[in-house]
Amino acid sequence: MIKANNPDLKSWIEVEKRSDFPIQNIPFGIFRKNGTGPRAATRIGDTVVDLYALSKYKVLDGLGIHPEVFNKPVLNDFIALGKPTWQALRDRLSEIFEENNPIIRDNPGAKAEILYSIDLVKMQMPVSVGDYTDFYSSIEHATNVGIMFRDPANALLPNWKHIPVGYHGRSSSIVVSGTDIHRPKGQTKPNENEGPVFGPSKQVDFELEMAFITGKKTELGESVSTADAEDHIFGMVVFNDLSARDIQKWEYVPLGPFLSKNFGSVISPWIVTLDALEPFRTEGPVQEPAVLPYLQSEGKHNFDIKLDVFIQPEKQKEFQVCHSNFKYMYWNMAQQLAHQTINGCNINVGDMYGSGTISGPTPDSFGSMLEIAWKGTKPVKMPDSSERKFILDNDTIIMRGYSEKDGLRIGFGEVSTKILPAK
Ligand code: MN
């Protein structure tokens, strides 16, 4: 077992019972506070640990990490040190903050320099994202979309069970939780028999996704096998891949989504390592027909991660519209990365790979308003008795993700974004 994952460990830092961030999590992020940062941090409970300040106390010596790696605006240089280094750092942090270790615990000066309440910091984009791919790997989501827009009898296109379908997206508009997004403007074609019109999208939607971030580069021409893929994955975030359905509908033939998908995609700020998620591995759905040999994977590559989506209208309480689970994914991350690289496409540290909308089998687990309100035919009744077919101006969309088993909870916190009126 990974030392830092020991469920019996307790920290001398206070952790509330339902916290996403017990000492067994040790995620990584980038924070800023007044004059301090941006710098690398981890989080225990509601306390942010400044890794650069911590390294000054020599407690991270011997790990092969130059302290300046933590004094950067993104984690890319740290991540590039490789999996054995991430693992060694998680283990070391776990020791330093374990309840019986006095080295920082009993040093009030050190604590004042190293620890901040989460309320006092602003979280930043944790990585510089070079390339971004978005997959389409939930069978329930792909089936729902196929039923709505094509043919209920042949909802999945013929390639879907053979290829982890995806497209190359745009990284410049991937932003961190708390970033508000203006409703996009664009071309739509609301009436069959009339020409296109230009204006604010009327069908802004969320896509409940998770994304993984790569931590090991490859050279052009190389491929990553499903067996090695997880060595290339640093960790995961919850991902709200905002979409403008009306723009998408008009623009996407024949080359796929374009401006309907790059006006803002939002991630949760803490990257949870695959190591921390180890206890929550689970089998994926049976793949039938069998996939080609380069896509076959041994063992459990799926993860049981509960995912909730809430809409919070201006000055009102949040209202839950979806509870789904990452485990519904038909294609796992190892298969996605193997497919991404099978043609020799090279990958870099900090690349991001979206899962695609994660829908479950029942209507309350659908991962987009498109499906929840079924193309606008089943509007969601909000507590103030207003209706939602899609997202309205000044609605805040909140997504949360966590795994829970045998009293251990490892979570991602939340990704929150408000949709502002069009500019
Ligand atoms: Mn997407």
Coordinates of C-alpha atoms and ligand atoms in Angstrom, one line a residue:
M1 CA 0.0 0.0 0.0
I2 CA 1.1 3.6 -0.7
K3 CA 2.3 4.9 2.7
A4 CA 0.4 8.2 2.4
N5 CA -2.8 6.3 1.7
N6 CA -2.8 4.6 5.1
P7 CA -6.5 5.1 6.3
D8 CA -5.4 5.1 9.9
L9 CA -3.3 8.3 9.6
K10 CA -4.5 11.5 11.3
S11 CA -3.1 14.9 10.9
W12 CA -2.4 17.5 13.6
I13 CA -4.1 19.9 11.3
E14 CA -7.8 20.0 11.9
V15 CA -9.9 18.1 9.3
E16 CA -13.7 18.1 9.5
K17 CA -15.3 14.7 9.2
R18 CA -16.8 15.3 5.7
S19 CA -13.8 17.1 4.3
D20 CA -12.6 16.2 0.8
F21 CA -9.0 16.8 2.0
P22 CA -8.0 14.4 4.8
I23 CA -4.2 13.7 5.2
Q24 CA -4.7 10.8 2.8
N25 CA -5.5 13.1 -0.1
I26 CA -2.5 15.5 -0.5
P27 CA -3.5 17.1 -3.8
F28 CA -1.5 19.8 -5.5
G29 CA -2.4 23.3 -6.6
I30 CA -1.2 26.8 -7.0
F31 CA -2.3 29.6 -4.7
R32 CA -1.8 33.3 -4.3
K33 CA -2.2 35.4 -1.2
N34 CA -1.7 39.2 -1.1
G35 CA 2.1 39.6 -1.7
T36 CA 2.8 35.8 -1.6
G37 CA 2.8 33.5 -4.7
P38 CA 1.7 32.2 -7.0
R39 CA 3.3 29.1 -5.5
A40 CA 2.7 25.4 -5.2
A41 CA 0.7 24.1 -2.3
T42 CA -1.1 21.1 -0.9
R43 CA -4.2 21.2 1.3
I44 CA -5.2 19.4 4.5
G45 CA -8.7 20.1 5.7
D46 CA -9.3 23.8 5.1
T47 CA -5.6 24.6 5.5
V48 CA -3.3 25.4 2.6
V49 CA 0.3 24.3 2.9
D50 CA 2.8 26.6 1.1
L51 CA 5.4 24.0 -0.2
Y52 CA 8.0 26.7 -1.0
A53 CA 7.9 28.1 2.6
L54 CA 7.9 24.5 3.9
S55 CA 11.0 23.6 1.9
K56 CA 12.9 26.4 3.8
Y57 CA 12.6 24.3 6.9
K58 CA 14.7 21.5 5.2
V59 CA 12.0 18.9 5.8
L60 CA 11.7 18.2 2.1
D61 CA 15.4 17.6 1.6
G62 CA 16.6 14.4 0.0
L63 CA 13.7 14.1 -2.4
G64 CA 15.6 15.5 -5.4
I65 CA 13.3 18.5 -5.6
H66 CA 14.9 22.0 -6.0
P67 CA 12.8 24.3 -3.8
E68 CA 12.5 26.8 -6.6
V69 CA 10.2 24.3 -8.4
F70 CA 7.6 25.3 -5.8
N71 CA 8.1 29.0 -6.4
K72 CA 6.5 29.0 -9.8
P73 CA 3.1 30.1 -11.2
V74 CA 2.3 26.6 -12.4
L75 CA 3.1 23.0 -11.4
N76 CA 4.6 21.9 -14.7
D77 CA 8.2 21.8 -13.6
F78 CA 7.4 19.9 -10.4
I79 CA 5.2 17.4 -12.4
A80 CA 8.0 16.9 -14.9
L81 CA 10.2 15.4 -12.1
G82 CA 8.2 12.2 -12.5
K83 CA 6.1 9.8 -10.7
P84 CA 8.6 8.5 -8.2
T85 CA 9.2 12.1 -7.1
W86 CA 5.4 12.9 -6.7
Q87 CA 5.1 9.7 -4.7
A88 CA 8.0 10.5 -2.5
L89 CA 6.7 14.0 -1.8
R90 CA 3.2 12.7 -0.9
D91 CA 4.8 10.2 1.5
R92 CA 7.0 12.9 3.1
L93 CA 4.1 15.4 3.5
S94 CA 2.1 12.7 5.0
E95 CA 4.8 12.2 7.6
I96 CA 5.3 15.9 8.4
F97 CA 1.7 16.5 9.1
E98 CA 0.9 13.2 10.8
E99 CA -0.4 13.9 14.3
N100 CA 2.6 12.6 16.2
N101 CA 5.2 14.5 14.3
P102 CA 6.3 17.6 16.2
I103 CA 8.8 19.1 13.7
I104 CA 6.4 21.7 12.3
R105 CA 3.5 21.1 14.7
D106 CA 5.5 22.5 17.7
N107 CA 7.1 25.4 15.8
P108 CA 4.6 28.3 15.9
G109 CA 6.9 30.5 13.8
A110 CA 7.1 27.8 11.0
K111 CA 3.3 27.3 11.2
A112 CA 2.7 31.0 10.7
E113 CA 4.9 31.0 7.6
I114 CA 3.7 27.8 6.0
L115 CA 0.0 27.4 6.8
Y116 CA -2.9 29.6 5.5
S117 CA -6.7 29.3 5.9
I118 CA -8.2 28.5 2.5
D119 CA -10.4 31.6 2.9
L120 CA -7.4 33.8 2.8
V121 CA -5.9 32.6 -0.5
K122 CA -7.0 32.7 -4.2
M123 CA -6.4 29.5 -6.1
Q124 CA -4.9 29.8 -9.6
M125 CA -4.7 27.6 -12.7
P126 CA -2.5 24.7 -11.4
V127 CA -0.8 23.9 -14.7
S128 CA 0.0 25.6 -18.0
V129 CA -2.1 23.4 -20.4
G130 CA -0.3 22.9 -23.7
D131 CA -2.7 20.7 -25.5
Y132 CA -6.2 19.7 -24.7
T133 CA -8.3 16.8 -26.0
D134 CA -11.9 16.2 -25.2
F135 CA -13.2 12.6 -25.4
Y136 CA -16.8 11.4 -25.7
S137 CA -16.5 8.3 -23.6
S138 CA -19.7 7.9 -21.6
I139 CA -22.0 5.5 -23.4
E140 CA -25.1 6.8 -21.8
H141 CA -24.3 10.4 -22.9
A142 CA -23.4 9.3 -26.5
T143 CA -26.6 7.3 -26.7
N144 CA -28.8 10.1 -25.4
V145 CA -27.3 12.5 -27.9
G146 CA -27.7 10.0 -30.7
I147 CA -31.4 9.4 -29.8
M148 CA -32.1 13.1 -29.6
F149 CA -30.4 14.2 -32.8
R150 CA -30.2 11.1 -35.1
D151 CA -31.8 7.8 -34.9
P152 CA -33.1 6.1 -31.7
A153 CA -32.6 2.7 -33.3
N154 CA -29.0 3.4 -34.2
A155 CA -28.1 5.9 -31.5
L156 CA -24.4 5.1 -31.4
L157 CA -22.4 5.7 -34.5
P158 CA -20.7 2.6 -35.9
N159 CA -17.2 3.6 -34.7
W160 CA -18.2 4.4 -31.1
K161 CA -17.5 1.0 -29.5
H162 CA -14.2 0.7 -31.4
I163 CA -12.6 4.1 -30.9
P164 CA -12.5 6.4 -27.9
V165 CA -13.9 9.2 -30.0
G166 CA -12.5 12.7 -29.3
Y167 CA -11.4 16.0 -30.7
H168 CA -8.6 18.4 -30.2
G169 CA -9.9 21.4 -28.3
R170 CA -8.3 24.7 -27.3
S171 CA -6.3 25.2 -24.2
S172 CA -6.2 29.1 -24.0
S173 CA -9.8 29.2 -22.6
I174 CA -9.4 26.6 -19.9
V175 CA -9.6 28.5 -16.6
V176 CA -9.8 27.8 -12.9
S177 CA -12.9 27.6 -10.7
G178 CA -14.2 31.0 -9.7
T179 CA -13.7 32.5 -13.2
D180 CA -16.9 33.9 -14.5
I181 CA -17.7 33.4 -18.1
H182 CA -19.7 35.7 -20.4
R183 CA -22.4 34.1 -22.5
P184 CA -20.8 33.6 -26.0
K185 CA -22.1 35.3 -29.1
G186 CA -22.1 33.5 -32.4
Q187 CA -24.0 32.2 -35.4
T188 CA -27.0 30.1 -34.9
K189 CA -29.7 28.9 -37.2
P190 CA -32.9 28.8 -35.2
N191 CA -35.3 28.4 -38.2
E192 CA -35.0 25.6 -40.7
N193 CA -36.2 27.7 -43.6
E194 CA -34.3 30.9 -42.8
G195 CA -30.7 32.0 -42.9
P196 CA -28.4 32.0 -39.9
V197 CA -28.5 34.8 -37.3
F198 CA -25.9 36.4 -35.0
G199 CA -26.3 37.1 -31.3
P200 CA -25.9 35.7 -27.8
S201 CA -26.3 31.9 -27.5
K202 CA -29.7 30.9 -26.1
Q203 CA -28.5 27.4 -25.2
V204 CA -25.5 27.7 -22.9
D205 CA -25.0 24.4 -21.2
F206 CA -22.6 22.7 -18.8
E207 CA -20.9 19.4 -19.5
L208 CA -20.1 17.4 -16.3
E209 CA -16.7 16.0 -17.0
M210 CA -13.5 15.0 -15.3
A211 CA -10.1 15.6 -16.9
F212 CA -6.7 14.0 -16.4
I213 CA -3.4 15.8 -16.6
T214 CA -0.4 14.2 -18.1
G215 CA 2.9 14.1 -16.1
K216 CA 5.4 12.5 -18.5
K217 CA 6.2 13.5 -22.0
T218 CA 6.7 11.3 -25.1
E219 CA 8.7 11.9 -28.3
L220 CA 7.0 12.3 -31.6
G221 CA 6.6 8.8 -33.1
E222 CA 6.2 7.0 -29.7
S223 CA 3.1 5.4 -28.4
V224 CA 2.0 4.7 -24.9
S225 CA 0.5 1.3 -24.1
T226 CA -2.6 0.8 -21.9
A227 CA -0.3 -0.9 -19.4
D228 CA 2.1 2.1 -19.1
A229 CA -0.5 4.8 -19.5
E230 CA -1.1 5.5 -15.8
D231 CA 2.6 6.2 -15.3
H232 CA 2.0 9.2 -17.7
I233 CA -1.0 10.5 -15.7
F234 CA -0.3 13.0 -12.8
G235 CA -3.9 13.4 -11.6
M236 CA -7.4 14.5 -12.1
V237 CA -9.7 17.5 -11.7
V238 CA -13.5 18.0 -12.1
F239 CA -14.1 19.8 -15.4
N240 CA -17.1 21.9 -16.5
D241 CA -16.8 22.0 -20.3
L242 CA -19.2 24.8 -21.1
S243 CA -21.0 24.4 -24.4
A244 CA -23.3 26.6 -26.6
R245 CA -25.6 24.0 -28.1
D246 CA -27.2 26.3 -30.7
I247 CA -23.9 27.4 -32.0
Q248 CA -22.6 23.8 -32.0
K249 CA -25.6 22.6 -33.9
W250 CA -25.0 24.9 -36.8
E251 CA -21.2 24.8 -37.0
Y252 CA -20.2 21.3 -36.2
V253 CA -20.6 19.7 -39.6
P254 CA -18.3 18.4 -41.0
L255 CA -15.2 19.1 -38.8
G256 CA -16.8 18.9 -35.3
P257 CA -17.3 21.5 -32.5
F258 CA -15.4 24.8 -32.8
L259 CA -16.5 28.1 -31.2
S260 CA -19.3 26.4 -29.3
K261 CA -16.8 24.8 -27.0
N262 CA -13.9 27.3 -26.5
F263 CA -15.5 30.3 -24.7
G264 CA -14.6 28.9 -21.3
S265 CA -14.0 25.5 -19.8
V266 CA -13.5 25.4 -16.0
I267 CA -11.5 23.1 -13.8
S268 CA -11.4 22.5 -10.0
P269 CA -8.1 24.0 -8.6
W270 CA -6.7 20.9 -6.7
I271 CA -5.2 18.1 -8.8
V272 CA -5.9 14.8 -7.0
T273 CA -3.2 12.3 -7.8
L274 CA -4.1 8.8 -9.2
D275 CA -2.2 7.5 -6.1
A276 CA -4.7 9.1 -3.8
L277 CA -7.6 7.6 -5.8
E278 CA -6.1 4.1 -5.6
P279 CA -8.6 2.8 -3.0
F280 CA -11.5 3.6 -5.3
R281 CA -10.5 1.6 -8.4
T282 CA -13.4 -0.3 -9.9
E283 CA -14.2 -2.3 -13.0
G284 CA -15.4 -0.5 -16.1
P285 CA -18.4 -1.5 -18.1
V286 CA -18.0 -4.7 -20.2
Q287 CA -16.7 -3.8 -23.7
E288 CA -18.7 -5.7 -26.3
P289 CA -17.6 -6.2 -29.0
A290 CA -14.0 -6.7 -27.9
V291 CA -11.8 -3.8 -28.7
L292 CA -8.7 -4.0 -30.8
P293 CA -5.6 -5.4 -29.0
Y294 CA -3.9 -2.0 -28.6
L295 CA -7.0 -0.8 -26.6
Q296 CA -7.3 -3.8 -24.4
S297 CA -6.5 -3.1 -20.7
E298 CA -5.8 -5.5 -17.8
G299 CA -7.1 -4.8 -14.3
K300 CA -9.2 -2.0 -12.9
H301 CA -8.8 1.3 -14.6
N302 CA -12.0 2.9 -13.7
F303 CA -12.6 4.9 -10.5
D304 CA -15.7 5.3 -8.3
I305 CA -16.0 9.1 -8.0
K306 CA -19.4 10.6 -7.2
L307 CA -20.2 13.7 -9.2
D308 CA -22.9 16.3 -8.3
V309 CA -24.0 19.3 -10.3
F310 CA -25.9 22.3 -8.8
I311 CA -27.4 25.4 -10.4
Q312 CA -27.5 28.5 -8.2
P313 CA -29.5 31.4 -9.5
E314 CA -28.6 34.9 -8.3
K315 CA -29.2 35.4 -4.6
Q316 CA -30.8 31.9 -4.2
K317 CA -29.7 28.6 -2.8
E318 CA -28.0 26.0 -5.0
F319 CA -30.3 23.4 -6.5
Q320 CA -29.0 19.9 -7.4
V321 CA -29.8 18.9 -11.0
C322 CA -27.5 15.9 -11.4
H323 CA -25.7 13.1 -9.5
S324 CA -23.5 11.0 -11.7
N325 CA -20.4 8.9 -11.3
F326 CA -17.1 8.7 -13.1
K327 CA -17.4 4.9 -13.0
Y328 CA -19.9 5.0 -15.8
M329 CA -17.2 5.8 -18.3
Y330 CA -17.1 3.1 -21.1
W331 CA -13.5 4.0 -22.2
N332 CA -11.0 4.3 -19.3
M333 CA -8.1 6.8 -19.2
A334 CA -5.5 4.2 -20.1
Q335 CA -7.4 3.4 -23.3
Q336 CA -7.8 7.1 -24.1
L337 CA -4.1 7.8 -23.7
A338 CA -3.2 4.7 -25.7
H339 CA -5.5 5.8 -28.5
Q340 CA -4.3 9.4 -28.4
T341 CA -0.7 8.2 -29.0
I342 CA -1.2 5.2 -31.2
N343 CA -0.4 7.2 -34.3
G344 CA 2.8 8.6 -32.8
C345 CA 1.3 11.9 -31.6
N346 CA 3.5 13.2 -28.8
I347 CA 2.2 14.3 -25.4
N348 CA 3.6 16.8 -22.9
V349 CA 3.6 17.5 -19.2
G350 CA 0.5 19.5 -18.4
D351 CA -1.7 18.4 -21.3
M352 CA -5.3 18.0 -20.4
Y353 CA -7.8 15.2 -21.4
G354 CA -11.5 15.7 -20.8
S355 CA -13.6 12.6 -20.3
G356 CA -16.6 13.8 -22.2
T357 CA -19.9 14.4 -20.5
I358 CA -20.4 11.8 -17.8
S359 CA -24.0 10.6 -17.8
G360 CA -25.4 7.6 -15.9
P361 CA -28.2 5.3 -16.8
T362 CA -31.1 7.2 -15.1
P363 CA -32.4 10.8 -15.9
D364 CA -31.2 12.1 -12.6
S365 CA -27.6 11.2 -13.5
F366 CA -27.5 12.9 -16.9
G367 CA -24.5 15.2 -17.1
S368 CA -25.8 18.1 -19.2
M369 CA -28.9 20.3 -19.4
L370 CA -29.3 19.1 -23.0
E371 CA -30.1 15.6 -21.6
I372 CA -31.7 16.6 -18.3
A373 CA -34.3 18.8 -20.0
W374 CA -34.2 16.5 -23.0
K375 CA -33.7 19.1 -25.7
G376 CA -35.9 21.6 -23.9
T377 CA -38.9 19.3 -23.8
K378 CA -38.7 18.6 -20.0
P379 CA -37.7 21.9 -18.4
V380 CA -36.3 21.7 -14.8
K381 CA -38.5 23.3 -12.2
M382 CA -36.4 25.4 -9.9
P383 CA -37.3 26.1 -6.2
D384 CA -38.4 29.6 -7.1
S385 CA -40.7 28.0 -9.7
S386 CA -38.7 29.4 -12.6
E387 CA -37.7 26.9 -15.3
R388 CA -34.4 25.9 -16.8
K389 CA -33.9 24.3 -20.3
F390 CA -30.4 25.7 -20.4
I391 CA -28.3 28.0 -18.2
L392 CA -29.6 31.6 -17.7
D393 CA -27.6 34.7 -17.2
N394 CA -26.2 35.1 -13.6
D395 CA -26.7 31.4 -12.9
T396 CA -23.8 29.8 -11.1
I397 CA -22.9 26.2 -12.0
I398 CA -21.3 24.2 -9.3
M399 CA -19.8 20.7 -9.7
R400 CA -18.4 18.6 -6.9
G401 CA -16.6 15.3 -6.9
Y402 CA -15.5 12.8 -4.2
S403 CA -14.8 9.2 -3.6
E404 CA -15.9 7.5 -0.4
K405 CA -15.4 4.0 1.0
D406 CA -15.0 2.5 4.5
G407 CA -15.0 5.9 6.2
L408 CA -12.3 7.4 3.9
R409 CA -13.3 10.3 1.7
I410 CA -11.0 11.7 -1.0
G411 CA -12.5 14.7 -2.9
F412 CA -11.8 17.4 -5.4
G413 CA -13.6 20.3 -3.8
E414 CA -15.7 22.1 -6.3
V415 CA -15.6 23.9 -9.7
S416 CA -17.8 26.9 -9.8
T417 CA -18.5 29.4 -12.5
K418 CA -21.1 32.1 -13.1
I419 CA -22.5 32.8 -16.5
L420 CA -22.6 36.6 -17.1
P421 CA -24.6 38.3 -19.8
A422 CA -23.0 38.5 -23.2
K423 CA -20.5 41.3 -23.6
Ligands
MN1 MN -16.9 18.2 -23.6

